[in-house]
mmCIF file of C-alpha atoms in Angstrom:
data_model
loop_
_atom_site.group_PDB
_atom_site.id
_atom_site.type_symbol
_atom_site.label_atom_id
_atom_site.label_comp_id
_atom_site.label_asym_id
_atom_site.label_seq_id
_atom_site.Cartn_x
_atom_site.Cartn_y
_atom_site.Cartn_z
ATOM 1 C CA UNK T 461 0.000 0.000 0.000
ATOM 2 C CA UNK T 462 1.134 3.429 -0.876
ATOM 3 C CA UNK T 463 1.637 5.406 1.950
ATOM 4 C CA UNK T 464 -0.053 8.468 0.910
ATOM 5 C CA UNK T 465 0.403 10.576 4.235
ATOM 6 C CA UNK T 466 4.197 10.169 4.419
ATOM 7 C CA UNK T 467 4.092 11.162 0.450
ATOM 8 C CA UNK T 468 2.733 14.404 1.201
ATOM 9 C CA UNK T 469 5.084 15.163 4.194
ATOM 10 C CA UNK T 470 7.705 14.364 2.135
ATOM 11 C CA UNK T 471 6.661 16.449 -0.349
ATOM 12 C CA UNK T 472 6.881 19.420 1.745
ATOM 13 C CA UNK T 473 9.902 18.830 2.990
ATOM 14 C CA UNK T 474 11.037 19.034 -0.145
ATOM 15 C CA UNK T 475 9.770 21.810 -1.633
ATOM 16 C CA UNK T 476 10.831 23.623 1.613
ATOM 17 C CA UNK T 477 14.380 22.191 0.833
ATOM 18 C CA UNK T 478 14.440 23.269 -2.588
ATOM 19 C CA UNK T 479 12.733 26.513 -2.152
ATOM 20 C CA UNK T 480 15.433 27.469 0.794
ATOM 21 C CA UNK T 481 17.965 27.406 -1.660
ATOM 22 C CA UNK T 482 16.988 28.579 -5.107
ATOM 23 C CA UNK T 483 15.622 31.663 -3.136
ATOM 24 C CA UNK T 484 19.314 31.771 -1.363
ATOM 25 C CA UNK T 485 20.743 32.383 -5.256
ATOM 26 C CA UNK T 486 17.885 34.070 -6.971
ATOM 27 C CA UNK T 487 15.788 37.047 -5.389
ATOM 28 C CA UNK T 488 13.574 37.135 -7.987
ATOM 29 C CA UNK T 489 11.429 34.301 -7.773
ATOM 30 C CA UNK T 490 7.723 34.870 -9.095
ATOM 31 C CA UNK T 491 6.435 30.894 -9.522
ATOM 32 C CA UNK T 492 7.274 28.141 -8.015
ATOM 33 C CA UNK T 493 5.180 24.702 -9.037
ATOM 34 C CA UNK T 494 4.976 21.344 -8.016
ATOM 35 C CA UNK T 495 5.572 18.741 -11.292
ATOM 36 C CA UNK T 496 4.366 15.823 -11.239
ATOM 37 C CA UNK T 497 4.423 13.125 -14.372
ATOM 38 C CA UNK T 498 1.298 11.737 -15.524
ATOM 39 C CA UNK T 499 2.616 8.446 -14.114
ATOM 40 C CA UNK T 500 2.821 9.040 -11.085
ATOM 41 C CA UNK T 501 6.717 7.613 -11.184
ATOM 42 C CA UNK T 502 8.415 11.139 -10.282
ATOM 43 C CA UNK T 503 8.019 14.506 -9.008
ATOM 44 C CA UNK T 504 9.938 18.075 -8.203
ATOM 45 C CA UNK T 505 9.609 21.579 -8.985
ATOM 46 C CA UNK T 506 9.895 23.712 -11.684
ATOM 47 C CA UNK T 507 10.281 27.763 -10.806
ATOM 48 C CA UNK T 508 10.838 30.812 -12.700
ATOM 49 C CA UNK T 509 12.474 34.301 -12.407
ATOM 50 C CA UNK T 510 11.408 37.733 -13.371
ATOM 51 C CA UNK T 511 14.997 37.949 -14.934
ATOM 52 C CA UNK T 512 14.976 34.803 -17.045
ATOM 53 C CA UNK T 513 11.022 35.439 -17.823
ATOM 54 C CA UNK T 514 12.140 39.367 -19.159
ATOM 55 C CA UNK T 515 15.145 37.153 -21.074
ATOM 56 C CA UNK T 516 12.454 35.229 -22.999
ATOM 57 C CA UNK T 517 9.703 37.627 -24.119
ATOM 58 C CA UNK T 518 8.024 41.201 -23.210
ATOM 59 C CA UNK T 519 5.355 41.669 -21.912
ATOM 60 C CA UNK T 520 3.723 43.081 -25.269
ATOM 61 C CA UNK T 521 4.775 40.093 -27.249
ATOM 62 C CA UNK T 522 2.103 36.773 -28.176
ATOM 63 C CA UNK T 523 4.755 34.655 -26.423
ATOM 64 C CA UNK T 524 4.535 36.718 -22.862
ATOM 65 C CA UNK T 525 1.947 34.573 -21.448
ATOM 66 C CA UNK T 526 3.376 30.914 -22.289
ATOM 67 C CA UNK T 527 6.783 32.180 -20.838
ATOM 68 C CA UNK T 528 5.245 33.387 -17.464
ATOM 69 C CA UNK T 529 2.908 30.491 -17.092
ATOM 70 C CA UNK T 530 3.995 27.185 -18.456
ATOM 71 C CA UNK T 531 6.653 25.271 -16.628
ATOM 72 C CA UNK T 532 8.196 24.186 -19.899
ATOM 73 C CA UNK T 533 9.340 27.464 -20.296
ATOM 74 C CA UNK T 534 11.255 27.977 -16.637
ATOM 75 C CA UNK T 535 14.331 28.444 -15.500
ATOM 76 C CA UNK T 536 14.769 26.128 -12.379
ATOM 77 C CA UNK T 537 14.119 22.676 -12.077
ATOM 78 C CA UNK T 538 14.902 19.716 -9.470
ATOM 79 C CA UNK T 539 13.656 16.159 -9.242
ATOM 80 C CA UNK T 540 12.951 14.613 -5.540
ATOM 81 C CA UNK T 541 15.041 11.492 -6.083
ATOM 82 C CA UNK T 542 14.125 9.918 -3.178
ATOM 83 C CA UNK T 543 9.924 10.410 -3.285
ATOM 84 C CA UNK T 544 10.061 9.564 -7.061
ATOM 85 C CA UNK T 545 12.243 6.317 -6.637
ATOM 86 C CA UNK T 546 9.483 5.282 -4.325
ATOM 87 C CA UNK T 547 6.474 6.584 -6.428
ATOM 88 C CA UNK T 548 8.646 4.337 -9.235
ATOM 89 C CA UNK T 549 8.721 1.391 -7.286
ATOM 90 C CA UNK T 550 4.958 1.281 -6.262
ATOM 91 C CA UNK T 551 3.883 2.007 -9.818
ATOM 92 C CA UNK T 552 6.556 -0.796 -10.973
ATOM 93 C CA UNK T 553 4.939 -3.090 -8.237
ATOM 94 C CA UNK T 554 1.268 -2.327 -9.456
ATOM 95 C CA UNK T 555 2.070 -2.311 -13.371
ATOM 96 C CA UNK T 556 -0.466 -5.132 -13.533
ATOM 97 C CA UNK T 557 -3.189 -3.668 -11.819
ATOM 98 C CA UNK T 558 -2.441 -0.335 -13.307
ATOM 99 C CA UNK T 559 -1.913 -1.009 -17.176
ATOM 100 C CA UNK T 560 -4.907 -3.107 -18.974
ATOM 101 C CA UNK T 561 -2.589 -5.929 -20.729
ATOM 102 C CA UNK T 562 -5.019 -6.169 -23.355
ATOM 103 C CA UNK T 563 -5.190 -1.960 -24.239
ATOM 104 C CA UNK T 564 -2.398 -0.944 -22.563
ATOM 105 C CA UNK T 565 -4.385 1.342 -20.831
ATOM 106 C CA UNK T 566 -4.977 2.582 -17.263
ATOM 107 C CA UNK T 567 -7.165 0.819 -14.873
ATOM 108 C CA UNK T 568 -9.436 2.739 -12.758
ATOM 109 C CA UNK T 569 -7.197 1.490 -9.825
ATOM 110 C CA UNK T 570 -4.733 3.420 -11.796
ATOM 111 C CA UNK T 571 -6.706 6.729 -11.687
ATOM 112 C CA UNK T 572 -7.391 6.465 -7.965
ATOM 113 C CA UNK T 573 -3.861 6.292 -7.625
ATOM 114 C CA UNK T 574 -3.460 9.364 -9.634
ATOM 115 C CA UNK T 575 -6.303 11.140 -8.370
ATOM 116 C CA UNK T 576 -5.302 10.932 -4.296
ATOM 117 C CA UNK T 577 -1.586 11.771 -5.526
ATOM 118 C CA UNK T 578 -2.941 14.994 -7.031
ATOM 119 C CA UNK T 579 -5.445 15.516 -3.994
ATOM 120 C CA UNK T 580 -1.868 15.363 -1.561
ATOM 121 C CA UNK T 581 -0.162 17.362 -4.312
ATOM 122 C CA UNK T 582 -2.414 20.018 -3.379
ATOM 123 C CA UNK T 583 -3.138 19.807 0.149
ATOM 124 C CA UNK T 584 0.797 20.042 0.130
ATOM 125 C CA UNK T 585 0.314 23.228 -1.732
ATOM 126 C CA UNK T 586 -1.675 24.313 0.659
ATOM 127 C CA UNK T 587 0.094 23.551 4.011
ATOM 128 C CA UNK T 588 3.711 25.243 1.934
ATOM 129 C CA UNK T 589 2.089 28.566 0.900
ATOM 130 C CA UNK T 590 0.935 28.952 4.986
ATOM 131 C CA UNK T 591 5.026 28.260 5.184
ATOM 132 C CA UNK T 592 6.083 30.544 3.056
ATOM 133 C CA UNK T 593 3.494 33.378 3.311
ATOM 134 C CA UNK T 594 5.123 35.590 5.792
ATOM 135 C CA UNK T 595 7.820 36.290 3.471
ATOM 136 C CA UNK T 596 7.486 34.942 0.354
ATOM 137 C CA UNK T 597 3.373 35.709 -0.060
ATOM 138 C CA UNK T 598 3.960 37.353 -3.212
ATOM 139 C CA UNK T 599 5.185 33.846 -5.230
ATOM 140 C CA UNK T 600 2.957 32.167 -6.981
ATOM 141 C CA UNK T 601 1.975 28.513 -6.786
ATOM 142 C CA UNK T 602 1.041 25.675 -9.249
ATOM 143 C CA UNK T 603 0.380 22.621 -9.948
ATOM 144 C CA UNK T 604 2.108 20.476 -13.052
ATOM 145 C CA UNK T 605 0.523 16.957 -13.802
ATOM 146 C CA UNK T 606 2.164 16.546 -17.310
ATOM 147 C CA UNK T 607 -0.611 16.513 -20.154
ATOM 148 C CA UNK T 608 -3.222 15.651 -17.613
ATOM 149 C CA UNK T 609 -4.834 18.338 -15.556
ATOM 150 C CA UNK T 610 -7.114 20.577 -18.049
ATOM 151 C CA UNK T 611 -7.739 24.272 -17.743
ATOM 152 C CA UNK T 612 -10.379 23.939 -15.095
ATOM 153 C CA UNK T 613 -8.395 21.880 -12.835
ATOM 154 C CA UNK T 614 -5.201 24.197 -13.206
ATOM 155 C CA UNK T 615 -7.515 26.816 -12.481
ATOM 156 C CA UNK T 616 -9.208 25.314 -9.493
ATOM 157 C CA UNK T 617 -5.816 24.373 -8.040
ATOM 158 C CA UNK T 618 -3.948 27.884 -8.255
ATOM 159 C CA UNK T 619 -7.312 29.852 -6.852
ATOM 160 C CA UNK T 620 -7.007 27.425 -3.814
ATOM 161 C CA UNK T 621 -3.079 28.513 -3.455
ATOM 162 C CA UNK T 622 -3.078 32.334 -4.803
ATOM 163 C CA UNK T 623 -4.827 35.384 -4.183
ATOM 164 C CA UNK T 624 -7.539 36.177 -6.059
ATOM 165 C CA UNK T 625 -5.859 38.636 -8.215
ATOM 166 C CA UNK T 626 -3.402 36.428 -9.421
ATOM 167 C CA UNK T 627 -5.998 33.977 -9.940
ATOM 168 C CA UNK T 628 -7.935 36.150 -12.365
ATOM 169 C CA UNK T 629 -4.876 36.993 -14.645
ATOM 170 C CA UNK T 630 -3.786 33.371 -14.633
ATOM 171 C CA UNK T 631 -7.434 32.075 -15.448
ATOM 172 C CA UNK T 632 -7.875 34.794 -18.088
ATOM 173 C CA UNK T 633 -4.501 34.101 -19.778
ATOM 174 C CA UNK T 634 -4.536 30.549 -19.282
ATOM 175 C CA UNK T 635 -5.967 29.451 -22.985
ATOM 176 C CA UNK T 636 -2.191 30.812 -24.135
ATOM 177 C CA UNK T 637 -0.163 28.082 -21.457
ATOM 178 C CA UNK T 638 -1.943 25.287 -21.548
#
């Protein structure tokens, strides 16, 4: 059984870890977001800087939006070796309740799987912008499930973890990032 509780801790922890430091060598941090793969065998975090976003585009160019929003486009990125060798292993250990042998599809016990890791994902969101929110309330949060979550659920996710002001500009821009 995937332990689902000490996934989220560790999650945290992480993020904390990472966060620490990339804010150590960069002071300006806008976005910071959780990335998970679609499945479910590894996750970090992707974050960007105002520097490397004004490096990219300007702000009256087509291309402003993608650069600000989509992790693709960022300048930081670390992978939580440890959490995502163990996400590995129980997906490894599953494969044949996960994947259909016949359509080499997933199995609704599959998409539990996924949905609770996303549900943690965000309730770790959650419990790291109360961390981070006397000093670093400004930075925006996301969520990153590769090719999975659609607009709505981006959406939903970032108005839990952002004030509402960001929230509008991100759900009004977000046809251009995702």
């Amino acid at each position: 059984m995937f332990d689902y509780n000490a996934f989220e801790q560790d999650v945290i922890q992480q993020m904390t870890i990472v966060f620490q430091r990339w804010t150590a060598e960069h002071d300006d941090i806008y976005i910071f977001s959780l990335d998970c793969t679609r499945q479910m065998d590894s996750i970090g975090v992707i974050a960007n800087t105002t520097h490397y976003l004004e490096e990219q585009t300007q702000e009256d160019l087509d291309t402003y939006w993608y650069n600000k929003y989509c992790e693709e486009a960022w300048e930081l990125f670390d992978t939580f070796q440890t959490i995502s060798e163990n996400m590995q292993t129980y997906t490894n250990e599953k494969e044949d309740m996960f994947i259909n042998p016949k359509t080499y599809t997933y199995t609704e016990a599959f998409d539990e799987h996924c949905d609770e890791i996303i549900k943690r994902c965000q309730k770790a969101l959650i419990q790291f912008r109360e961390k981070i929110n006397p000093k670093y309330a400004n930075i925006l949060l996301t969520l990153q499930v590769g090719e999975y979550l659609d607009s709505d659920e981006k959406a939903e996710i970032f108005q839990a973890v952002n004030t509402e002001t960001a929230s509008q500009e991100y759900v009004a821009h977000i046809p251009e990032f995702v």
